[in-house]
Amino acid sequence: MVVLHGEKQYLATKTLRHISVLLLMSPAITLREATPSDFERIATLHTQSWRSAYKGLLSAGYLENNLIAERTTYWKHKLASLSPKEFVIVAETETGVIGFAAVMDTPQKKYEALLDNLHVHPDQKGQGVGGKLMKEVALRLIDSGRTSFYLWVLKGNTPAELFYKAKGARVEDRGTGMFGGQEIEETRFVWDDLRVLIN
């Protein structure tokens, strides 16, 4: 047993109080399936995430000019036309949507699903939101009989690469994608067994 006296005891008590306050301030996160009415909220978050994560990777003109209009049009159409194999999960608090994950069907028979989007509000990163979304995605895919998926990461997006590797992904191959008229190199990350995301 360690007994603290004087200033050390004060600092320890202050630290515990600070932790307690942070815990009380952390809003509850709810996960739910997105509906067509979520298109503006998802488009706004998608735009915020790209502007934060892709600064310096994509052209400033593309990120700052018409991106919100482009994403709004995309999500309005996409949420109204999802196939039976596709779904979008949103993470929200009492303040609104703070993250989302979108699973799309893939024409590539080698893979069972594509995690086409995983985005968390820049102010909420590091709080476990991305991990919660990936776990929910994995559970839903496993329930539907699918046990693997893949996603693409833009070259230079090191935080995303490190996050996915920590979540059990392996690098499969590399390719290119078009963003705002730019051809950008991408890396494909694959999960061969989604159970690693729910343990």
XYZ file of C-alpha atoms in Angstrom:
199
model
C 0.000 0.000 0.000
C 1.368 3.409 -1.023
C 0.507 6.381 1.164
C 0.703 9.812 -0.433
C 1.305 12.965 1.541
C 1.175 16.677 0.887
C 1.546 17.864 -2.699
C 1.771 14.328 -4.122
C -1.586 13.460 -2.590
C -3.073 16.677 -3.956
C -1.768 15.956 -7.466
C -3.027 12.371 -7.360
C -6.467 13.531 -6.233
C -6.497 16.243 -8.894
C -5.569 13.697 -11.582
C -8.348 11.324 -10.519
C -10.844 14.173 -10.528
C -9.679 15.175 -14.019
C -10.151 11.622 -15.285
C -13.603 11.474 -13.708
C -14.585 14.734 -15.379
C -13.379 13.465 -18.759
C -15.391 10.280 -18.352
C -18.488 12.248 -17.425
C -17.966 14.567 -20.389
C -17.579 11.723 -22.926
C -20.895 11.491 -24.787
C -22.505 8.116 -25.385
C -21.986 6.806 -28.907
C -24.856 5.103 -30.711
C -24.427 2.999 -33.844
C -27.314 2.598 -36.265
C -27.979 1.882 -39.912
C -28.149 4.996 -42.052
C -31.361 6.006 -43.797
C -31.816 8.081 -46.974
C -32.556 11.124 -44.791
C -28.971 11.021 -43.464
C -27.440 12.029 -46.795
C -26.626 15.635 -45.856
C -25.117 14.714 -42.479
C -22.966 11.997 -44.027
C -21.911 14.233 -46.924
C -20.877 16.997 -44.518
C -18.817 14.628 -42.385
C -17.298 13.009 -45.478
C -16.193 16.437 -46.698
C -14.748 17.420 -43.311
C -12.840 14.149 -43.097
C -11.359 14.428 -46.587
C -10.326 18.039 -46.045
C -8.504 17.033 -42.877
C -6.971 13.707 -43.942
C -6.194 14.503 -47.584
C -4.731 17.983 -47.195
C -1.517 17.895 -49.208
C -2.534 14.635 -50.889
C -5.313 16.016 -53.108
C -5.454 19.429 -54.739
C -6.586 22.296 -52.524
C -8.973 23.451 -55.229
C -10.780 20.116 -55.260
C -10.999 19.879 -51.470
C -12.212 23.443 -50.934
C -14.447 24.226 -53.901
C -17.121 21.771 -55.014
C -16.441 18.825 -52.719
C -19.462 19.312 -50.447
C -21.814 19.543 -53.444
C -20.227 16.457 -55.000
C -20.492 14.421 -51.805
C -24.076 15.568 -51.197
C -25.148 14.445 -54.665
C -23.309 11.147 -54.247
C -24.807 10.257 -50.857
C -28.320 11.352 -51.762
C -28.251 8.876 -54.644
C -26.291 6.132 -52.890
C -28.420 5.937 -49.737
C -31.546 5.676 -51.871
C -30.175 2.879 -54.045
C -28.198 0.486 -51.839
C -28.223 -3.132 -52.984
C -29.190 -5.931 -50.547
C -25.484 -6.558 -49.891
C -24.688 -2.918 -49.136
C -25.174 -0.930 -45.937
C -24.008 2.219 -44.182
C -23.535 2.508 -40.414
C -23.415 5.866 -38.651
C -21.964 6.644 -35.239
C -23.694 9.489 -33.468
C -23.887 11.293 -30.167
C -26.432 13.794 -28.924
C -24.553 16.404 -30.973
C -25.009 14.542 -34.260
C -23.210 12.151 -36.613
C -19.518 11.786 -35.753
C -18.558 8.862 -37.977
C -19.763 6.446 -40.622
C -18.757 3.260 -42.421
C -20.059 2.221 -45.833
C -19.908 -1.357 -47.114
C -20.373 -1.795 -50.846
C -20.678 -4.842 -53.026
C -17.626 -5.642 -55.108
C -17.452 -7.053 -58.626
C -14.153 -8.704 -57.778
C -15.041 -12.305 -56.931
C -11.847 -12.748 -54.936
C -13.277 -10.540 -52.191
C -16.598 -10.690 -50.361
C -17.112 -6.989 -49.641
C -15.571 -3.551 -50.012
C -15.336 -1.136 -47.093
C -15.695 1.856 -49.368
C -15.710 4.506 -46.650
C -14.700 4.774 -43.015
C -14.653 8.316 -41.697
C -14.592 9.882 -38.241
C -14.963 13.580 -37.509
C -11.460 15.093 -37.131
C -12.274 16.242 -33.585
C -13.328 12.716 -32.563
C -10.324 10.746 -33.792
C -8.489 8.715 -31.185
C -11.678 8.093 -29.196
C -12.335 4.572 -30.486
C -15.093 5.546 -32.921
C -13.395 3.973 -35.927
C -12.847 0.725 -34.057
C -16.497 0.574 -32.995
C -17.629 1.106 -36.573
C -15.308 -1.587 -37.915
C -16.495 -4.061 -35.298
C -20.135 -3.391 -36.199
C -19.349 -3.802 -39.891
C -17.569 -7.092 -39.207
C -20.473 -8.419 -37.136
C -23.005 -7.583 -39.838
C -20.904 -9.107 -42.591
C -20.342 -12.293 -40.611
C -24.080 -12.503 -39.910
C -24.665 -12.336 -43.668
C -22.178 -15.140 -44.329
C -19.267 -12.965 -45.435
C -15.960 -13.322 -43.628
C -13.530 -11.031 -45.469
C -13.323 -7.570 -46.990
C -10.895 -5.017 -48.365
C -10.440 -1.266 -48.645
C -8.199 1.228 -50.391
C -5.937 3.808 -48.718
C -4.470 6.792 -50.555
C -0.694 6.928 -50.775
C 0.572 9.254 -48.059
C -2.309 8.653 -45.662
C 0.014 7.144 -43.073
C -2.340 7.428 -40.054
C -4.937 5.318 -41.871
C -2.346 2.727 -42.890
C -1.130 2.374 -39.308
C -4.701 2.148 -37.990
C -5.689 -0.626 -40.385
C -2.512 -2.604 -39.803
C -3.169 -2.398 -36.062
C -6.650 -3.793 -36.776
C -5.208 -6.883 -38.454
C -5.141 -5.913 -42.132
C -2.499 -7.046 -44.581
C -1.288 -5.255 -47.709
C -2.522 -7.047 -50.826
C -1.493 -4.882 -53.773
C -1.419 -1.350 -55.136
C -3.393 0.513 -57.754
C -4.637 3.958 -58.704
C -7.882 5.879 -58.264
C -9.311 9.132 -59.621
C -10.039 11.997 -57.229
C -11.056 15.380 -58.595
C -9.369 14.657 -61.898
C -6.160 13.472 -60.221
C -4.823 9.952 -60.568
C -3.699 8.930 -57.085
C -1.807 5.826 -55.992
C -3.633 3.598 -53.522
C -2.857 0.547 -51.404
C -5.324 -2.292 -50.948
C -5.660 -3.594 -47.369
C -7.370 -6.956 -46.845
C -8.896 -8.750 -43.865
C -9.033 -12.488 -44.584
C -10.887 -13.252 -41.356
C -13.188 -10.588 -39.935
C -13.236 -12.260 -36.550
C -10.046 -10.355 -35.693
C -12.165 -7.192 -35.599
C -14.653 -8.470 -33.038
C -12.316 -10.089 -30.510
